[in-house]
Amino acid sequence: MNFAVVTIKDIAKELGISTSAVSKALKDSYEISEKTKALVRECAKRLNYQPNHMARSLKKGSSKSLGIVVSTIDNHFFSQVINGIEFVAHASGYNVFITQTHESYELEKLNVSHLMYRAIDGLLISLSTETADVSHLKDLHEKGLPIVFFDRVSDEIDTHKVIADNFQGAFEATQSLIEAGYRKIAHITSSVNVSITAERLKGYQAALAQNNLKQNDGFIKYCLHGGKDLIEIENAINELLLSPNRPDAIFTASDRITTTTLMLLHKMGFKIPGDIALLGFTNTQLADVLNPSLSTVYQPGFEIGKKATEMLISLIESRRPVTEFETVVLPTQVCIRDSSRSGL
């Protein structure tokens, strides 16, 4: 599957000048007028021309490199995904370039641009919490860049996607809290822009409905930066626990939100689960040794990384255009520990 990159010939054709003039203009040669240089630079930017590394890779036919975009590599889930990506990539002869968005849309766009400069053969991406517009990815996809989404995905681009079963994981987590005797269950989640937010919210709502528990909209709190902003989580907890109608359990919807919520509840002096139960999505390996041990929804991060990379390499190495795409949904696992047990 070939990625149709812009070349010096495309710029020359667009402006009606020679390729030699374009090349010299891009090198800021004294032989070319400032007016022509400005026209060439504007056209190169508009057409998303990528110099140097891209040209060398095209001569070889492939850079044997994959680009990875995640929020942060210190997130337990994403570090496991990256391990899965590298396992498959290195076995298949590919190098990887890892970038972090830190939940910033602008940084996501910049990272993707830098990866294109590296002449990657394909892109693996989990969208930032700020990303509502994926036009920067649409443009590259339409030009033929193989892209595979994982975890936080977009329905606006028709390509392979690999996700955890967010609905079922959230449903089973909420159901376990209900079975433990909790009835006033709050939900602290991420940005509305992110696909996992909607999927996990639906699972939470479905469990409440199945048990004839009325949803309290005041019990649903959104952290627009996915837990990166400590104040957002602190405000959410304060609004929930300092109100007259206090929940008796909290279900958290992301790795960072879950572990930060546990830390803040301790800091505020709440006993877990005596004052408030806690269960959330997190892949931390410390869940068993935390105080109390933390009930979690575990996602198969390593397997998600492996599968997404296998699918991306299949796109890159396909000799024919790929027109049929698949969304792979991998199962989650709810692990009940002391933080959500009743009677403790």
Coordinates of C-alpha atoms in Angstrom, one line a residue:
M1 CA 0.0 0.0 0.0
N2 CA 1.8 3.1 -1.2
F3 CA 1.6 6.5 0.5
A4 CA 1.3 9.2 -2.2
V5 CA 3.8 11.9 -1.0
V6 CA 4.3 15.3 -2.5
T7 CA 7.5 15.8 -4.5
I8 CA 9.4 18.7 -6.0
K9 CA 7.8 17.8 -9.3
D10 CA 4.3 18.4 -7.8
I11 CA 5.4 21.9 -6.7
A12 CA 6.9 22.6 -10.0
K13 CA 3.8 21.6 -11.9
E14 CA 1.6 23.6 -9.5
L15 CA 3.6 26.8 -10.1
G16 CA 4.5 26.2 -13.7
I17 CA 8.3 26.4 -13.1
S18 CA 11.1 23.9 -13.4
T19 CA 12.0 21.3 -10.8
S20 CA 15.5 22.8 -10.7
A21 CA 14.1 26.2 -9.8
V22 CA 11.9 24.6 -7.0
S23 CA 14.9 22.7 -5.6
K24 CA 17.1 25.9 -5.6
A25 CA 14.3 27.9 -4.0
L26 CA 13.9 25.4 -1.2
K27 CA 17.6 25.6 -0.6
D28 CA 17.4 29.4 -0.5
S29 CA 19.8 29.7 -3.5
Y30 CA 20.9 33.2 -4.5
E31 CA 20.0 32.3 -8.1
I32 CA 16.3 32.5 -7.3
S33 CA 14.4 35.7 -6.6
E34 CA 12.8 36.3 -3.2
K35 CA 9.4 36.4 -4.8
T36 CA 9.8 33.0 -6.4
K37 CA 11.2 31.6 -3.1
A38 CA 8.1 32.9 -1.2
L39 CA 5.8 31.3 -3.8
V40 CA 7.6 27.9 -3.6
R41 CA 7.6 27.9 0.2
E42 CA 3.9 28.8 0.3
C43 CA 3.1 26.0 -2.2
A44 CA 5.3 23.5 -0.3
K45 CA 3.5 24.2 2.9
R46 CA 0.0 24.1 1.3
L47 CA 0.8 20.7 -0.3
N48 CA 2.4 19.4 2.8
Y49 CA 5.7 18.8 1.1
Q50 CA 8.2 16.8 3.2
P51 CA 11.9 17.2 2.3
N52 CA 15.1 15.1 2.6
H53 CA 14.2 12.0 4.7
M54 CA 11.1 11.3 2.7
A55 CA 13.0 11.5 -0.6
R56 CA 15.7 9.1 0.5
S57 CA 13.2 6.6 1.8
L58 CA 11.2 6.7 -1.5
K59 CA 14.4 5.7 -3.3
K60 CA 14.6 2.6 -1.1
G61 CA 10.9 2.0 -1.3
S62 CA 10.4 1.9 2.5
S63 CA 11.8 3.4 5.6
K64 CA 10.9 0.3 7.7
S65 CA 9.7 2.7 10.4
L66 CA 6.5 3.1 12.2
G67 CA 5.2 6.2 14.0
I68 CA 3.4 5.9 17.4
V69 CA 1.3 8.6 19.0
V70 CA 0.1 8.1 22.6
S71 CA -0.8 10.5 25.4
T72 CA 2.0 9.7 27.8
I73 CA 4.4 6.7 28.1
D74 CA 4.3 6.8 31.9
N75 CA 0.7 5.7 31.7
H76 CA 0.6 2.0 32.7
F77 CA -1.7 1.1 29.9
F78 CA 0.2 2.9 27.1
S79 CA 3.5 1.5 28.3
Q80 CA 2.1 -2.0 27.9
V81 CA 0.7 -1.1 24.4
I82 CA 4.1 0.1 23.4
N83 CA 5.7 -3.1 24.5
G84 CA 3.2 -5.0 22.3
I85 CA 4.0 -2.7 19.4
E86 CA 7.7 -3.1 19.7
F87 CA 7.4 -6.9 20.1
V88 CA 5.8 -7.2 16.6
A89 CA 7.6 -4.3 14.9
H90 CA 11.1 -5.5 15.8
A91 CA 10.3 -9.1 14.9
S92 CA 9.1 -7.8 11.5
G93 CA 12.2 -5.7 10.9
Y94 CA 10.6 -2.3 11.6
N95 CA 11.9 0.5 13.9
V96 CA 9.5 2.7 15.9
F97 CA 9.3 6.4 16.7
I98 CA 7.3 7.1 19.8
T99 CA 5.8 10.5 20.5
Q100 CA 3.6 11.8 23.3
T101 CA 0.7 14.3 23.1
H102 CA 0.3 15.0 26.8
E103 CA -3.4 15.3 25.9
S104 CA -2.7 18.3 23.6
Y105 CA -4.4 18.5 20.2
E106 CA -1.7 20.9 18.9
L107 CA 1.1 18.7 20.1
E108 CA -0.6 15.7 18.4
K109 CA -0.6 17.6 15.1
L110 CA 3.0 18.6 15.6
N111 CA 4.0 15.0 16.4
V112 CA 2.3 13.6 13.3
S113 CA 4.1 16.3 11.2
H114 CA 7.4 15.4 12.7
L115 CA 6.8 11.7 12.1
M116 CA 6.1 12.4 8.5
Y117 CA 9.4 14.1 8.3
R118 CA 10.9 10.9 9.5
A119 CA 9.3 9.1 6.5
I120 CA 7.4 6.6 8.5
D121 CA 5.7 3.8 6.5
G122 CA 2.6 3.8 8.8
L123 CA 1.1 5.4 11.9
L124 CA -0.3 3.9 15.1
I125 CA -2.3 6.5 17.0
S126 CA -4.5 6.9 20.1
L127 CA -6.1 10.3 20.0
S128 CA -5.5 13.0 22.6
T129 CA -8.4 14.1 24.9
E130 CA -8.4 17.5 23.2
T131 CA -8.8 16.1 19.7
A132 CA -12.2 16.7 18.2
D133 CA -10.9 17.5 14.6
V134 CA -9.1 14.7 12.8
S135 CA -8.5 16.6 9.5
H136 CA -4.8 16.4 10.0
L137 CA -5.1 12.6 9.9
K138 CA -7.8 12.5 7.2
D139 CA -5.5 14.4 4.8
L140 CA -2.6 11.9 5.3
H141 CA -5.0 8.9 5.1
E142 CA -6.5 10.1 1.8
K143 CA -2.9 10.5 0.4
G144 CA -2.4 6.8 1.2
L145 CA -0.6 6.8 4.6
P146 CA -1.5 3.5 6.4
I147 CA -3.1 4.4 9.8
V148 CA -4.4 2.1 12.5
F149 CA -6.2 3.6 15.6
F150 CA -6.0 1.9 19.0
D151 CA -7.8 2.6 22.3
R152 CA -9.1 6.2 21.5
V153 CA -10.3 6.0 17.9
S154 CA -12.2 8.0 15.3
D155 CA -15.2 6.9 13.3
E156 CA -14.4 9.6 10.7
I157 CA -11.6 7.6 9.1
D158 CA -12.2 4.2 7.6
T159 CA -9.3 2.0 8.7
H160 CA -8.4 -0.7 11.1
K161 CA -9.1 -0.1 14.8
V162 CA -8.1 -2.1 17.9
I163 CA -9.9 -1.4 21.2
A164 CA -10.8 -3.0 24.5
D165 CA -14.4 -3.9 25.2
N166 CA -15.1 -0.7 27.0
F167 CA -18.8 -1.1 27.3
Q168 CA -18.6 -4.6 28.8
G169 CA -15.8 -3.7 31.1
A170 CA -17.8 -0.7 32.5
F171 CA -21.0 -2.7 32.7
E172 CA -19.3 -5.5 34.7
A173 CA -17.5 -3.0 36.9
T174 CA -20.7 -1.1 37.8
Q175 CA -22.6 -4.4 38.2
S176 CA -20.0 -5.7 40.7
L177 CA -20.5 -2.5 42.8
I178 CA -24.3 -3.0 42.7
E179 CA -23.9 -6.7 43.8
A180 CA -21.7 -5.5 46.6
G181 CA -24.6 -3.4 47.9
Y182 CA -23.7 0.0 46.6
R183 CA -26.6 2.0 45.1
K184 CA -25.4 5.5 44.7
I185 CA -22.6 5.1 42.2
A186 CA -20.8 8.1 40.8
H187 CA -18.8 8.0 37.5
I188 CA -15.6 10.1 37.0
T189 CA -14.6 10.0 33.3
S190 CA -12.6 11.7 30.7
S191 CA -13.3 14.2 27.9
V192 CA -16.4 13.9 25.8
N193 CA -14.2 14.0 22.7
V194 CA -12.7 10.6 23.4
S195 CA -14.4 7.4 22.1
I196 CA -13.7 5.5 25.3
T197 CA -15.7 8.1 27.3
A198 CA -18.9 7.3 25.5
E199 CA -18.4 3.6 25.5
R200 CA -17.7 3.3 29.2
L201 CA -20.5 5.7 30.1
K202 CA -22.9 3.5 28.2
G203 CA -21.8 0.5 30.1
Y204 CA -22.2 2.3 33.4
Q205 CA -25.7 3.5 32.4
A206 CA -26.7 0.0 31.2
A207 CA -25.8 -1.6 34.5
L208 CA -27.8 1.0 36.4
A209 CA -30.8 0.5 34.1
Q210 CA -30.7 -3.3 34.4
N211 CA -30.9 -3.0 38.2
N212 CA -33.6 -0.3 38.1
L213 CA -31.4 2.3 39.6
K214 CA -32.2 5.8 38.4
Q215 CA -29.2 7.7 36.9
N216 CA -28.2 10.8 38.8
D217 CA -26.7 13.2 36.2
G218 CA -24.9 15.0 39.1
F219 CA -23.0 11.8 39.8
I220 CA -21.3 12.0 36.3
K221 CA -18.2 14.1 36.3
Y222 CA -16.0 14.8 33.2
C223 CA -12.3 15.6 33.4
L224 CA -11.5 17.2 30.1
H225 CA -7.8 16.6 30.2
G226 CA -8.1 12.9 31.0
G227 CA -6.8 13.1 34.5
K228 CA -3.7 15.1 33.5
D229 CA -5.0 18.1 35.4
L230 CA -5.0 17.2 39.1
I231 CA -7.4 20.1 39.9
E232 CA -10.1 18.7 37.6
I233 CA -10.2 15.4 39.5
E234 CA -10.0 17.2 42.9
N235 CA -13.0 19.4 41.9
A236 CA -14.9 16.4 40.7
I237 CA -14.3 14.5 44.0
N238 CA -15.2 17.6 46.1
E239 CA -18.5 18.1 44.2
L240 CA -19.4 14.5 44.8
L241 CA -18.3 14.0 48.4
L242 CA -19.0 17.3 49.9
S243 CA -22.6 17.5 48.7
P244 CA -25.6 16.5 50.9
N245 CA -26.5 13.6 48.5
R246 CA -23.2 11.8 48.6
P247 CA -22.4 8.7 46.5
D248 CA -21.4 5.5 48.3
A249 CA -19.1 4.3 45.4
I250 CA -17.1 5.8 42.6
F251 CA -16.4 4.1 39.2
T252 CA -13.5 5.8 37.4
A253 CA -13.0 5.5 33.7
S254 CA -9.2 5.8 33.0
D255 CA -5.9 4.8 34.3
R256 CA -4.7 8.2 35.5
I257 CA -8.1 9.2 36.9
T258 CA -8.3 6.0 38.9
T259 CA -5.0 6.2 40.7
T260 CA -5.3 9.9 41.2
T261 CA -8.7 9.5 42.8
L262 CA -7.3 6.9 45.2
M263 CA -4.5 9.3 46.2
L264 CA -6.9 12.2 46.7
L265 CA -9.4 10.2 48.7
H266 CA -6.6 9.2 51.1
K267 CA -5.4 12.8 51.3
M268 CA -8.9 14.0 52.1
G269 CA -9.2 11.5 54.9
F270 CA -11.9 9.2 53.4
K271 CA -11.8 5.5 54.4
I272 CA -12.0 3.2 51.4
P273 CA -14.3 1.4 51.2
G274 CA -15.8 2.3 54.5
D275 CA -16.7 5.9 53.5
I276 CA -16.6 5.4 49.7
A277 CA -15.9 2.4 47.5
L278 CA -13.6 2.8 44.5
L279 CA -13.3 0.7 41.3
G280 CA -11.8 1.9 38.0
F281 CA -10.0 1.3 34.8
T282 CA -6.2 1.0 35.4
N283 CA -3.4 -1.4 34.4
T284 CA -1.2 -0.6 37.3
Q285 CA 0.8 -3.6 38.5
L286 CA 0.6 -2.2 42.0
A287 CA -3.1 -2.7 42.4
D288 CA -2.6 -5.7 44.8
V289 CA -0.2 -3.9 47.1
L290 CA -2.0 -0.5 47.4
N291 CA -3.8 0.3 50.6
P292 CA -6.5 -0.8 50.2
S293 CA -5.9 -3.2 47.3
L294 CA -7.5 -1.5 44.3
S295 CA -10.4 -3.1 42.4
T296 CA -9.8 -2.6 38.7
V297 CA -10.9 -3.1 35.1
Y298 CA -7.8 -4.4 33.3
Q299 CA -7.3 -3.8 29.6
P300 CA -5.1 -6.2 27.5
G301 CA -2.6 -3.4 26.6
F302 CA 0.2 -5.7 25.3
E303 CA -2.3 -7.6 23.1
I304 CA -3.8 -4.3 21.8
G305 CA -0.3 -3.2 20.8
K306 CA 0.5 -6.5 19.1
K307 CA -2.7 -6.7 17.1
A308 CA -2.7 -3.0 16.0
T309 CA 0.9 -3.4 14.7
E310 CA 0.1 -6.6 12.9
M311 CA -2.8 -4.9 11.2
L312 CA -0.7 -1.8 10.3
I313 CA 2.1 -3.9 8.8
S314 CA -0.4 -5.9 6.8
L315 CA -1.6 -2.5 5.3
I316 CA 1.9 -1.4 4.6
E317 CA 2.9 -4.6 2.9
S318 CA -0.3 -5.2 1.0
R319 CA 0.3 -5.2 -2.8
R320 CA -3.2 -4.2 -3.5
P321 CA -5.3 -1.3 -2.1
V322 CA -7.1 -2.3 1.1
T323 CA -10.8 -1.4 1.1
E324 CA -12.2 -3.5 3.9
F325 CA -11.3 -2.6 7.4
E326 CA -11.9 -4.3 10.8
T327 CA -12.5 -3.1 14.3
V328 CA -11.0 -5.6 16.8
V329 CA -12.5 -5.6 20.3
L330 CA -10.5 -7.4 22.9
P331 CA -12.0 -8.4 26.3
T332 CA -11.4 -6.6 29.6
Q333 CA -11.2 -8.2 33.0
V334 CA -12.7 -6.9 36.2
C335 CA -10.6 -7.7 39.3
I336 CA -12.4 -7.3 42.6
R337 CA -10.1 -6.3 45.5
D338 CA -10.6 -4.6 48.9
S339 CA -11.4 -1.0 47.6
S340 CA -14.9 -2.1 46.5
R341 CA -15.8 -4.9 48.9
S342 CA -18.7 -4.4 51.2
G343 CA -18.4 -4.7 55.0
L344 CA -14.8 -3.6 55.2

